[in-house]
CSV table of C-alpha atoms and ligand atoms in Angstrom, one decimal:
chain,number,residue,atom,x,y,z
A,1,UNK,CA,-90.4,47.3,100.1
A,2,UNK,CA,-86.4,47.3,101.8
A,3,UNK,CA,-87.8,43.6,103.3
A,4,UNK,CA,-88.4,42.8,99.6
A,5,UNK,CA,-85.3,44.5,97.8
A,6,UNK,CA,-83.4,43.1,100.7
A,7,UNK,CA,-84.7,39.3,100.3
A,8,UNK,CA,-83.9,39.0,96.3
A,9,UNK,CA,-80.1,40.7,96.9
A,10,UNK,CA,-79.1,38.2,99.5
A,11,UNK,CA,-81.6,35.4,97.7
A,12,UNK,CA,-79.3,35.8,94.2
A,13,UNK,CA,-76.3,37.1,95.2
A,14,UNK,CA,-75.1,35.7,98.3
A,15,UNK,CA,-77.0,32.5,98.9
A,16,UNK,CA,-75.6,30.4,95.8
A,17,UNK,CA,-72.2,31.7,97.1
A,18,UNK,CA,-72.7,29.7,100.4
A,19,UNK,CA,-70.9,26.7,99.7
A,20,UNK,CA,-67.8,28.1,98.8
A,21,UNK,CA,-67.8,30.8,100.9
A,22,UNK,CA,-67.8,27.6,103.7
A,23,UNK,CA,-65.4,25.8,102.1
A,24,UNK,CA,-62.8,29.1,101.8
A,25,UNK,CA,-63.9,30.3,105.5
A,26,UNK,CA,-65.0,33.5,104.3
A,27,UNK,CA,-67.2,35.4,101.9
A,28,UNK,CA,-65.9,37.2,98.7
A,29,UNK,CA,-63.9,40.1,99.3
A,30,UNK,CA,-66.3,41.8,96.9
A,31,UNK,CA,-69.0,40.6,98.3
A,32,UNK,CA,-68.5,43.7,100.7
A,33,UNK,CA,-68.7,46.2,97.9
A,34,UNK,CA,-71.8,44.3,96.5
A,35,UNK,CA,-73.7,44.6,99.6
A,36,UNK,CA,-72.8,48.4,99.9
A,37,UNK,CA,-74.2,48.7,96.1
A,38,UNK,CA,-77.7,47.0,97.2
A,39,UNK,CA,-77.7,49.3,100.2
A,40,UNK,CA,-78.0,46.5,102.8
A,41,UNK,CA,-74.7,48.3,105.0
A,42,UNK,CA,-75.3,50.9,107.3
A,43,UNK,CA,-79.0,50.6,107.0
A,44,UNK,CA,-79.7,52.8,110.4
A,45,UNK,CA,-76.3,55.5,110.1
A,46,UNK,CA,-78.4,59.1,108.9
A,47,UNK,CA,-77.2,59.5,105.3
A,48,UNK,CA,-75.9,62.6,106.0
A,49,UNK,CA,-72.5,59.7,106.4
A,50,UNK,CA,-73.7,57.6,103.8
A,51,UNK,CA,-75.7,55.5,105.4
A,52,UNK,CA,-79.3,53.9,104.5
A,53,UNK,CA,-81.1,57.3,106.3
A,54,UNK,CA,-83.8,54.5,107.1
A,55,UNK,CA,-82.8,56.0,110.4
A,56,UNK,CA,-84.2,53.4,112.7
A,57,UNK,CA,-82.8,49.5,113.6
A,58,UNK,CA,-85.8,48.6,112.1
A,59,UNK,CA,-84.0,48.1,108.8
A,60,UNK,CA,-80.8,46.6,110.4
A,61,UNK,CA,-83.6,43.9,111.7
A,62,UNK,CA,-85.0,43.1,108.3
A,63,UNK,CA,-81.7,42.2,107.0
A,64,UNK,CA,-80.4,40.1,109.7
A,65,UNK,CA,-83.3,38.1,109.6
A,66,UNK,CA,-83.5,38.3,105.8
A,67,UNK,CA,-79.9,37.0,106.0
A,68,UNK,CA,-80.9,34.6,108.7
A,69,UNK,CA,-84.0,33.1,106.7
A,70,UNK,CA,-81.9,32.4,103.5
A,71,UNK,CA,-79.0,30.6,105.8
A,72,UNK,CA,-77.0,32.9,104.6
A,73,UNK,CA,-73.5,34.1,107.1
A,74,UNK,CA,-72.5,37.2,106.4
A,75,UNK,CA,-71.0,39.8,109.3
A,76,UNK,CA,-72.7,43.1,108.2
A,77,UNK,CA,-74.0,43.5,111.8
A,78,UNK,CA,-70.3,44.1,112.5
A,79,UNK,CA,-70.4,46.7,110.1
A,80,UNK,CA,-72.9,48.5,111.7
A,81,UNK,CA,-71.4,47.8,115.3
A,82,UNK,CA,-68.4,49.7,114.5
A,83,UNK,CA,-70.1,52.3,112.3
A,84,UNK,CA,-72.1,53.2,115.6
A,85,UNK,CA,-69.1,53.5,117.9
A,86,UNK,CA,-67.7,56.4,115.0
A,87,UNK,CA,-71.3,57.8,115.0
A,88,UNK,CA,-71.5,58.0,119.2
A,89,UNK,CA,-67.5,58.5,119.9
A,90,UNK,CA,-65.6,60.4,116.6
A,91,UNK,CA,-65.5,63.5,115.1
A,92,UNK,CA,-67.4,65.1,113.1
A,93,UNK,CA,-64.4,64.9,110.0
A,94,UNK,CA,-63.5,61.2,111.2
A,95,UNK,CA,-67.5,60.1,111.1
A,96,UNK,CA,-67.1,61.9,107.0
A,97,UNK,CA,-64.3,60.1,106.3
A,98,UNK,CA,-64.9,56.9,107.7
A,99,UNK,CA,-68.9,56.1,107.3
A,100,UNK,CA,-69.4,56.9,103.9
A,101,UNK,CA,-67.0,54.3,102.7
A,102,UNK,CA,-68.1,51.6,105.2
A,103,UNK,CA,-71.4,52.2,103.7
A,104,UNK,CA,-70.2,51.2,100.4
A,105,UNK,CA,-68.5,48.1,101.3
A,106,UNK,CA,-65.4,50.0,100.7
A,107,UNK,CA,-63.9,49.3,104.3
A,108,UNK,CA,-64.8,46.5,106.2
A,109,UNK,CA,-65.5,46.6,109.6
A,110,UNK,CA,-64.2,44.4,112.6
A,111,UNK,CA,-64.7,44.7,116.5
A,112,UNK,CA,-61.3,43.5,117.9
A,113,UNK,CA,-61.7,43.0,122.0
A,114,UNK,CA,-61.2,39.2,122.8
A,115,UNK,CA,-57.2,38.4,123.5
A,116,UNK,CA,-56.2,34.5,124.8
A,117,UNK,CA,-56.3,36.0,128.6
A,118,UNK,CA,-59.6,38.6,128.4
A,119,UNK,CA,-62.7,37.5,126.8
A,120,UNK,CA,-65.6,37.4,129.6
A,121,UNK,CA,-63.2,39.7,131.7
A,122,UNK,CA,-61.9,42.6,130.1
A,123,UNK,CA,-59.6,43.3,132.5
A,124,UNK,CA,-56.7,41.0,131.1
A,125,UNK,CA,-56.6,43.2,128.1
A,126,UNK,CA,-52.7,43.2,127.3
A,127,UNK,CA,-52.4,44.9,124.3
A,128,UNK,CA,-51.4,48.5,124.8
A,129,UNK,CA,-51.3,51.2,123.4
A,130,UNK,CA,-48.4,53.9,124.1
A,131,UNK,CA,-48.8,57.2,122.8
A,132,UNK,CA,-45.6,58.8,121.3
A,133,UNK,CA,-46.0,62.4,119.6
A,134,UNK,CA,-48.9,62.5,117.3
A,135,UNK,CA,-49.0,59.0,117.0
A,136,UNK,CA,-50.3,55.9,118.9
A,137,UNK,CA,-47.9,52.6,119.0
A,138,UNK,CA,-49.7,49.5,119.2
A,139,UNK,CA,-48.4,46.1,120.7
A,140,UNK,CA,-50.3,43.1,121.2
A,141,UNK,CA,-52.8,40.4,120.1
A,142,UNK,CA,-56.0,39.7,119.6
A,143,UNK,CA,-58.5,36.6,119.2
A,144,UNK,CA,-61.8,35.1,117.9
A,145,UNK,CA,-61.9,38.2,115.1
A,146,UNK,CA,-65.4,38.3,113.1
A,147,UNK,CA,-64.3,40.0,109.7
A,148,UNK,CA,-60.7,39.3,110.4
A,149,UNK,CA,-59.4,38.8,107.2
A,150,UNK,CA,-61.2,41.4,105.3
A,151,UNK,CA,-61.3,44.1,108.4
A,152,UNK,CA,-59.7,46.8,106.8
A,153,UNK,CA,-61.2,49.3,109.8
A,154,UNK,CA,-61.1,47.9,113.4
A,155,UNK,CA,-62.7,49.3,116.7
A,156,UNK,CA,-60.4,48.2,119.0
A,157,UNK,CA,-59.9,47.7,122.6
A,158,UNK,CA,-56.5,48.2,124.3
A,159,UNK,CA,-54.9,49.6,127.5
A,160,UNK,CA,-54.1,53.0,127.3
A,161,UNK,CA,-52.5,53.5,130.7
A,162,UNK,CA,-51.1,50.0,132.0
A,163,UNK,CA,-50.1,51.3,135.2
A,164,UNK,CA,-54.2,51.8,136.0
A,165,UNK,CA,-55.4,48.8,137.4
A,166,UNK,CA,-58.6,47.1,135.9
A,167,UNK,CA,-60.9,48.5,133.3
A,168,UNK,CA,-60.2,52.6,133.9
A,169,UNK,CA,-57.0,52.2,131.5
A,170,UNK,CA,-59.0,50.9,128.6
A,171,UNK,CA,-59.5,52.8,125.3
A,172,UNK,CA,-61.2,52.3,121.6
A,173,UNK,CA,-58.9,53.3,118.8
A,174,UNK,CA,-59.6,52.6,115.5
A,175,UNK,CA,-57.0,51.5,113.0
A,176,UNK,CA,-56.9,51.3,109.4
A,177,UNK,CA,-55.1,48.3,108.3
A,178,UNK,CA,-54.4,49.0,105.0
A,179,UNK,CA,-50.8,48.9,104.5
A,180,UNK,CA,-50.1,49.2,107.7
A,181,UNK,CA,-46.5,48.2,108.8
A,182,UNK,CA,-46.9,45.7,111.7
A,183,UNK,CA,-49.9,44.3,111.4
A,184,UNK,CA,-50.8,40.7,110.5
A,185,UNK,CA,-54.0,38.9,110.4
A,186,UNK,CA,-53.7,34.8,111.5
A,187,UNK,CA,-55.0,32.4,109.6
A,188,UNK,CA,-58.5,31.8,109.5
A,189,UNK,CA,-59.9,29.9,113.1
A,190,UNK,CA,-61.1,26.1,112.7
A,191,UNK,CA,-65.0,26.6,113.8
A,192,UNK,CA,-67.3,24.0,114.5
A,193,UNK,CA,-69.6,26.2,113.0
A,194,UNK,CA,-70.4,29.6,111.2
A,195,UNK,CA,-67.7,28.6,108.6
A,196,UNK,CA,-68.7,30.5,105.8
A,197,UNK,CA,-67.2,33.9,108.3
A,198,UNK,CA,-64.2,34.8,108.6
A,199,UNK,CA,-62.9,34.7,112.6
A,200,UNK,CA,-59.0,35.8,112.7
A,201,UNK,CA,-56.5,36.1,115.1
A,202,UNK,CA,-54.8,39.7,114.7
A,203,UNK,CA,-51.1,41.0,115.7
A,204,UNK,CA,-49.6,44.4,116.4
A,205,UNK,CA,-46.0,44.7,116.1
A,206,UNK,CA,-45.3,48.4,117.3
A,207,UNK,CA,-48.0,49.7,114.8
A,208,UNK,CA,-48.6,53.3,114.7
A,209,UNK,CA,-51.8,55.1,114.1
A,210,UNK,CA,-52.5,58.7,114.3
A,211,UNK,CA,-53.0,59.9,118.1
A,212,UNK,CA,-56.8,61.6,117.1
A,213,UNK,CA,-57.9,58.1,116.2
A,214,UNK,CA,-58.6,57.6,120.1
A,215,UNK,CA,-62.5,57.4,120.6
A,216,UNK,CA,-62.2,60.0,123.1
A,217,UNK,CA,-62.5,62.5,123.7
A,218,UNK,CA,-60.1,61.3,126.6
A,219,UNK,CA,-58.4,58.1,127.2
A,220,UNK,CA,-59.7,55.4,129.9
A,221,UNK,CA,-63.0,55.6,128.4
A,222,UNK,CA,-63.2,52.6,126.3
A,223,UNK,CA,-65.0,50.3,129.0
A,224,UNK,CA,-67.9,52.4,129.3
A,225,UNK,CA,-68.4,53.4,125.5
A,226,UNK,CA,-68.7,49.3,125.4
A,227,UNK,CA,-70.7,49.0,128.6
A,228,UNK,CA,-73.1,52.2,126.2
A,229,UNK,CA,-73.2,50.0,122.4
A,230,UNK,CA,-73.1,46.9,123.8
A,231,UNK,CA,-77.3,46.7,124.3
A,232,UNK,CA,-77.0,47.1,120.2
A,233,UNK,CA,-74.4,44.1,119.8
A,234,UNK,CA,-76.9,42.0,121.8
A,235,UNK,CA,-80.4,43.0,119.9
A,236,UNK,CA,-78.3,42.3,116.5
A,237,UNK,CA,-77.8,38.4,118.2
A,238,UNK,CA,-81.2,38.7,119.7
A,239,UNK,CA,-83.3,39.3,116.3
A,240,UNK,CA,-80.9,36.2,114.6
A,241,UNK,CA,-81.9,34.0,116.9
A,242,UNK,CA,-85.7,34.5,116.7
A,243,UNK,CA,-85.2,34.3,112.5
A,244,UNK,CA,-83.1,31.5,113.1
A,245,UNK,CA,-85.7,29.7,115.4
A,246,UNK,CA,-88.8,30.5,113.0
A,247,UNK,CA,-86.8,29.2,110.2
A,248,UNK,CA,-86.2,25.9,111.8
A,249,UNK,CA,-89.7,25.5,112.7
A,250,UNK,CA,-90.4,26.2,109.2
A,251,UNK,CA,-87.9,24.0,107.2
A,252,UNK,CA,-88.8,21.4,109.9
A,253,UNK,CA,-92.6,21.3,109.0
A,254,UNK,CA,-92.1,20.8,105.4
A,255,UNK,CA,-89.7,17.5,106.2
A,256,UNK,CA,-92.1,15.8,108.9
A,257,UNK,CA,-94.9,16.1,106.6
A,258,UNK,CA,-93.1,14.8,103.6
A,259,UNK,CA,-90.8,12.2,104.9
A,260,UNK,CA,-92.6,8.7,106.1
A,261,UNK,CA,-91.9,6.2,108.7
A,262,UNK,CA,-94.5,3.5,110.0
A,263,UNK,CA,-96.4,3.9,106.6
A,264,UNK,CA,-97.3,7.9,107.6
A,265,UNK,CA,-95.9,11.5,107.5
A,266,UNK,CA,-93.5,11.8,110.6
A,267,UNK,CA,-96.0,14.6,111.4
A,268,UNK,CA,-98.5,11.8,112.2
A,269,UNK,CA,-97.1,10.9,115.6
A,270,UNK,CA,-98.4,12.8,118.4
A,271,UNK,CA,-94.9,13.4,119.9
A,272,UNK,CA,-93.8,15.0,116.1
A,273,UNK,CA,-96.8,17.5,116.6
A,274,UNK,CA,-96.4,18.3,120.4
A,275,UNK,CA,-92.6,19.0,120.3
A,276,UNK,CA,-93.2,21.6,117.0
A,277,UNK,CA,-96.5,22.6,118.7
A,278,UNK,CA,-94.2,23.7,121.5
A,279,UNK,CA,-91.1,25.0,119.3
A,280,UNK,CA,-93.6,27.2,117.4
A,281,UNK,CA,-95.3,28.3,120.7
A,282,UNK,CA,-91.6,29.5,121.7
A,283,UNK,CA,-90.6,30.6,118.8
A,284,UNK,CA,-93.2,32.8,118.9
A,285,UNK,CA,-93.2,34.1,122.6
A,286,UNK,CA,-89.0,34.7,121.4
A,287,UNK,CA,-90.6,37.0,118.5
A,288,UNK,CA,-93.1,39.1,120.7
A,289,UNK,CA,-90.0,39.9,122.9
A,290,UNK,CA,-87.7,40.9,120.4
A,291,UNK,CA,-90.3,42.6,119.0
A,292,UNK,CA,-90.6,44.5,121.8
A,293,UNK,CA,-87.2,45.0,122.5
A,294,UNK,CA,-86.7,46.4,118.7
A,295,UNK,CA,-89.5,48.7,119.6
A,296,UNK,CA,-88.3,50.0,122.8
A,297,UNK,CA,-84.8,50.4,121.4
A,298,UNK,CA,-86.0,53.0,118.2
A,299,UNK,CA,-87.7,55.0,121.0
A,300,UNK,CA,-84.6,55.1,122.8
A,301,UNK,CA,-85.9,53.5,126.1
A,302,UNK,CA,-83.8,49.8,126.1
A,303,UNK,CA,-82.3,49.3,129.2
A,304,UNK,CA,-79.1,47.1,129.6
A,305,UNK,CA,-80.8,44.4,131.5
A,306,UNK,CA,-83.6,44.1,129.1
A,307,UNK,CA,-81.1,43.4,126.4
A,308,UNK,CA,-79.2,41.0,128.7
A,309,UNK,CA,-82.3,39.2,129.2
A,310,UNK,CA,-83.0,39.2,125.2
A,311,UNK,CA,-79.3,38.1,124.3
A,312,UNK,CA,-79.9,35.5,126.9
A,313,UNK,CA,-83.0,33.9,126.6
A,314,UNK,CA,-83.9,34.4,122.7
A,315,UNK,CA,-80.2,32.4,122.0
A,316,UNK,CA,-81.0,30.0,124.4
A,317,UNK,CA,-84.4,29.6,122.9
A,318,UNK,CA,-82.7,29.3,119.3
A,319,UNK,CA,-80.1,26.8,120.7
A,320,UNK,CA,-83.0,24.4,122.2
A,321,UNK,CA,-85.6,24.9,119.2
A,322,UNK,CA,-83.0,24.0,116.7
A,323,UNK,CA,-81.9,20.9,118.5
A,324,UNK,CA,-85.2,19.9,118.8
A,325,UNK,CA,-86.2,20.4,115.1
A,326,UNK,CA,-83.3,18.1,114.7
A,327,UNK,CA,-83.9,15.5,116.7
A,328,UNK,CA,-87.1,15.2,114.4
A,329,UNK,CA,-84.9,15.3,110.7
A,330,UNK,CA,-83.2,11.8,112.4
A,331,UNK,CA,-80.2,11.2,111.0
A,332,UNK,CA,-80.6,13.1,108.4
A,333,UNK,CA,-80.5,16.3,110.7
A,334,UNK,CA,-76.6,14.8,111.7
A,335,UNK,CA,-75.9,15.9,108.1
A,336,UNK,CA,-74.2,18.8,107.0
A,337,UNK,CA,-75.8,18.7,103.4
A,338,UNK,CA,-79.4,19.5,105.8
A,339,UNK,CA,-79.9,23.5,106.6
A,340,UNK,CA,-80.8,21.8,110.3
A,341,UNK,CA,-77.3,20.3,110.8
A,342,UNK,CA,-76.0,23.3,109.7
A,343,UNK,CA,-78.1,25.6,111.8
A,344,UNK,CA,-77.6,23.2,114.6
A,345,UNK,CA,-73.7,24.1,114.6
A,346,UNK,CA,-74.0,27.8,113.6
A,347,UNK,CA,-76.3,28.7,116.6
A,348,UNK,CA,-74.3,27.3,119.4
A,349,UNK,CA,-72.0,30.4,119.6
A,350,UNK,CA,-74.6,32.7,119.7
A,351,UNK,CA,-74.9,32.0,123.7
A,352,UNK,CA,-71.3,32.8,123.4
A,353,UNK,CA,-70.0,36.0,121.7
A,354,UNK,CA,-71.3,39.4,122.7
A,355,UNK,CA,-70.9,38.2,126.3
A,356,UNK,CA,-71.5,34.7,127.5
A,357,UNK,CA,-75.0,34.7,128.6
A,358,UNK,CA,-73.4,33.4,132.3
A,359,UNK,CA,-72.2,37.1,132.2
A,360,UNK,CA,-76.0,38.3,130.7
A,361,UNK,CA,-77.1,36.9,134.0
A,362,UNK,CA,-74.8,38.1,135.9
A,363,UNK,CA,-76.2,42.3,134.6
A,364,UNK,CA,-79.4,41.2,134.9
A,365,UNK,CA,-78.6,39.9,138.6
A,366,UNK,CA,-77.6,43.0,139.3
A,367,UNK,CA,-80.9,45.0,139.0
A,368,UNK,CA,-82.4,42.5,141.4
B,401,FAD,C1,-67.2,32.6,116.4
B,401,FAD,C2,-66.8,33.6,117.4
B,401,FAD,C3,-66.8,34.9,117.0
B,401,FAD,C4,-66.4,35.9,117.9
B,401,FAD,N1,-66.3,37.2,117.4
B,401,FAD,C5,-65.7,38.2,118.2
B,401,FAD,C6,-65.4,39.5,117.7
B,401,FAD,O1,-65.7,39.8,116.5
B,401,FAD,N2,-64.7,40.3,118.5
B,401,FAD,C7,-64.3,40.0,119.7
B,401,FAD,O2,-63.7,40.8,120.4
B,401,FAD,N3,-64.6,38.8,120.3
B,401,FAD,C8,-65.3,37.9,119.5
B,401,FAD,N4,-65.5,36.6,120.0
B,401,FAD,C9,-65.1,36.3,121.4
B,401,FAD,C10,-66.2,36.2,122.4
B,401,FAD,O3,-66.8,37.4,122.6
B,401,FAD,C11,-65.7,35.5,123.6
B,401,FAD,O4,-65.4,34.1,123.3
B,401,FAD,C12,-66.6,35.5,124.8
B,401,FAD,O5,-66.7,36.8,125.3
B,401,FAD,C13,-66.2,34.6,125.9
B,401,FAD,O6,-64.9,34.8,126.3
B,401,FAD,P1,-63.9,33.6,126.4
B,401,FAD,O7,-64.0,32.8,125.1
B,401,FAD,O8,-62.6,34.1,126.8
B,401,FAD,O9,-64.5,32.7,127.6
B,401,FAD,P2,-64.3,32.8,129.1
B,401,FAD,O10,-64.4,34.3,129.5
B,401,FAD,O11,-63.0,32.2,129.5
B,401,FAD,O12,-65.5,32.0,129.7
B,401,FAD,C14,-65.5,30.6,129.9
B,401,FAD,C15,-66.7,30.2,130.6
B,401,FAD,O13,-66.7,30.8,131.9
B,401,FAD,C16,-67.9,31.5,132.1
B,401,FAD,N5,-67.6,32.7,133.0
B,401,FAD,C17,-66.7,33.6,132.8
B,401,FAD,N6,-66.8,34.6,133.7
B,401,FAD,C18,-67.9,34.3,134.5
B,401,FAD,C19,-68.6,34.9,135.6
B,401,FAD,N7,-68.2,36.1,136.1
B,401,FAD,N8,-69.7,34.3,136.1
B,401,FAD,C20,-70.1,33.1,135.5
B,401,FAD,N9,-69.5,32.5,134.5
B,401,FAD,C21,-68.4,33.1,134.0
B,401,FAD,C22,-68.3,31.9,130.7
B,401,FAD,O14,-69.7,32.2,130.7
B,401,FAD,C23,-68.0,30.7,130.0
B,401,FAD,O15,-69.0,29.7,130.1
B,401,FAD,C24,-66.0,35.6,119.2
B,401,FAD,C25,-66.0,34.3,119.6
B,401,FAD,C26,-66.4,33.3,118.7
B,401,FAD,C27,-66.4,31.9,119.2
């Protein structure tokens, strides 16, 4: 029934939208509040903080890949990314006053780590954070922003304490942006794909936020409350990727059987069957993994490597299926008018954010 609900939201609502929202880099500023209203935000936050009480990332799945199955882009796993550092690091009165209204599309989340000189290693962080009184003061930049422009909450990493070498001086605070004085989103980033998000650079010029809005409850620990909710960032990528793999099999089926070449259906030729033979054989061992990744995650039991392996392998996977379905649209799959072509540029970051999958194989090396 959520699947269903779910499926006719984003099928009326967002996918007509997904042109423009391309065109302007970004989706509606409303579009937030909309998706709060259909109750596709917070889907797995106990309503108790205004969330979908669903209670399990079951229902975060359903609409990614509802999301991913109607092409549309749209960063509500963001949403819930930063919803579940306030749910595992904030106060009780912080989670009351801050879930609620992420839930209804009110505030808008962003995760803000990336700078120019730390993405794969956090420890060139530079932005710091200097505590004065009751108050924070924040200086720096940050890059590569999903939900820059509309972030009006942000979970973000700085240095507490420069003079600690490494990652010990790192910290999560989170900042509300509205009408803050020194803060100032960048224009919107020139993609080669995943243009209908919005991904900002952001600057802090001596902005203050309260002291208590330190994830604490000390500082230095923001490196291993990321090392903690980073398994979730990597199933969200994980269960896009299969969607986004089954979808390209799918849209890919329908256009070898109906377009011609040699006076018969592309799907005719042996090598058209054997390469979507093996793209739906993949496809398929990609969705018995994440499968049972999604399932060993609701009981709790999803270990770090296991969801290095699943961000990992299930992008790769995407990356190579949707190539391959491609290669079989012709030149026609070179078009940007043709879901494929689009999909085509759209998945290639997903072996990128959330960690390179160098650096998945890299943890997962480390269990050997
Ligand atoms: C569209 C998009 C959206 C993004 N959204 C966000 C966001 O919302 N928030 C955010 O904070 N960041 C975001 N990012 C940033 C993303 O997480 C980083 O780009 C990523 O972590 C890689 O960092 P980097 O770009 O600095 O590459 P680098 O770290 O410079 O890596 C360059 C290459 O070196 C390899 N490499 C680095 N270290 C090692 C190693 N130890 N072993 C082997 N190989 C290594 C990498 O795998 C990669 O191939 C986004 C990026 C993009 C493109």
């Amino acid at each position: 029934m959520f699947r269903t609900t779910v499926r006719q939201f984003i099928q009326k609502e967002f996918a007509p939208q997904q042109a423009r929202w391309r065109q302007q880099h970004g989706p509606d500023a409303d579009a937030w509040t909309r998706a709060g209203g259909a109750g596709i935000l917070l889907t797995d936050v106990p309503d108790a903080y205004g969330g979908g009480g669903g209670g399990t990332f079951a229902y975060e799945a359903v609409v990614l890949e509802e999301l991913a199955r109607a092409g549309v882009h749209f960063g509500s796993s963001i949403q819930s990314i930063v919803a579940h550092y306030i749910l595992a690091y904030a106060t009780e009165e912080q989670k009351h006053h801050w879930l609620p209204r992420m839930a209804r599309g009110e505030l808008v989340g962003a995760i803000a780590m990336s700078e120019p000189a730390a993405g794969s290693d956090l420890q060139g962080i530079q932005t710091t954070a200097r505590r004065d009184g009751q108050c924070y003061v924040i200086n720096g930049s940050k890059t590569f922003v999903t939900n820059g422009s509309h972030a009006s909450i942000i979970c973000l990493a700085v240095k507490t304490d420069p003079k600690v070498a490494g990652l010990k001086g790192l910290s999560l605070i989170i900042v509300e942006t509205k009408d803050l004085p020194g803060y100032r989103v960048g224009g919107s980033l020139d993609k080669i794909g995943m243009h209908a998000q919005d991904t900002c650079e952001l600057f802090f010029d001596d902005v203050r936020v309260p002291a208590a809005n330190l994830l604490g409850p000390t500082e230095g620990k923001g490196f291993s409350q990321m090392m903690e909710r980073l398994p979730y960032e990597r199933l969200t990528v994980g269960v896009t990727a299969v969607a986004t793999a089954e979808r390209a099999v799918a849209i890919t089926t329908k256009y070898v059987k109906e377009r011609t070449a040699f006076g018969k259906p592309l799907l005719e030729f042996q090598n058209t069957r054997f390469k979507l033979a093996e793209c739906k054989t993949e496809a398929h061992i990609g969705r018995v993994f994440l499968d049972s990744c999604i399932e060993r995650f609701i009981a709790g039991q999803l270990d770090d490597v296991t969801a290095a392996m699943a961000k990992y392998w299930l992008t790769d996977c995407q990356c190579r299926l949707v190539d391959e379905c491609l290669q079989l649209h012709g030149g026609y799959g070179y078009m940007m008018e043709y879901p494929i072509g689009r999909m085509w540029a759209d998945s290639r970051v997903q072996r990128i954010y959330a960690g390179t999958n160098e650096i998945m194989k890299e943890l997962i090396s480390w269990s050997l």
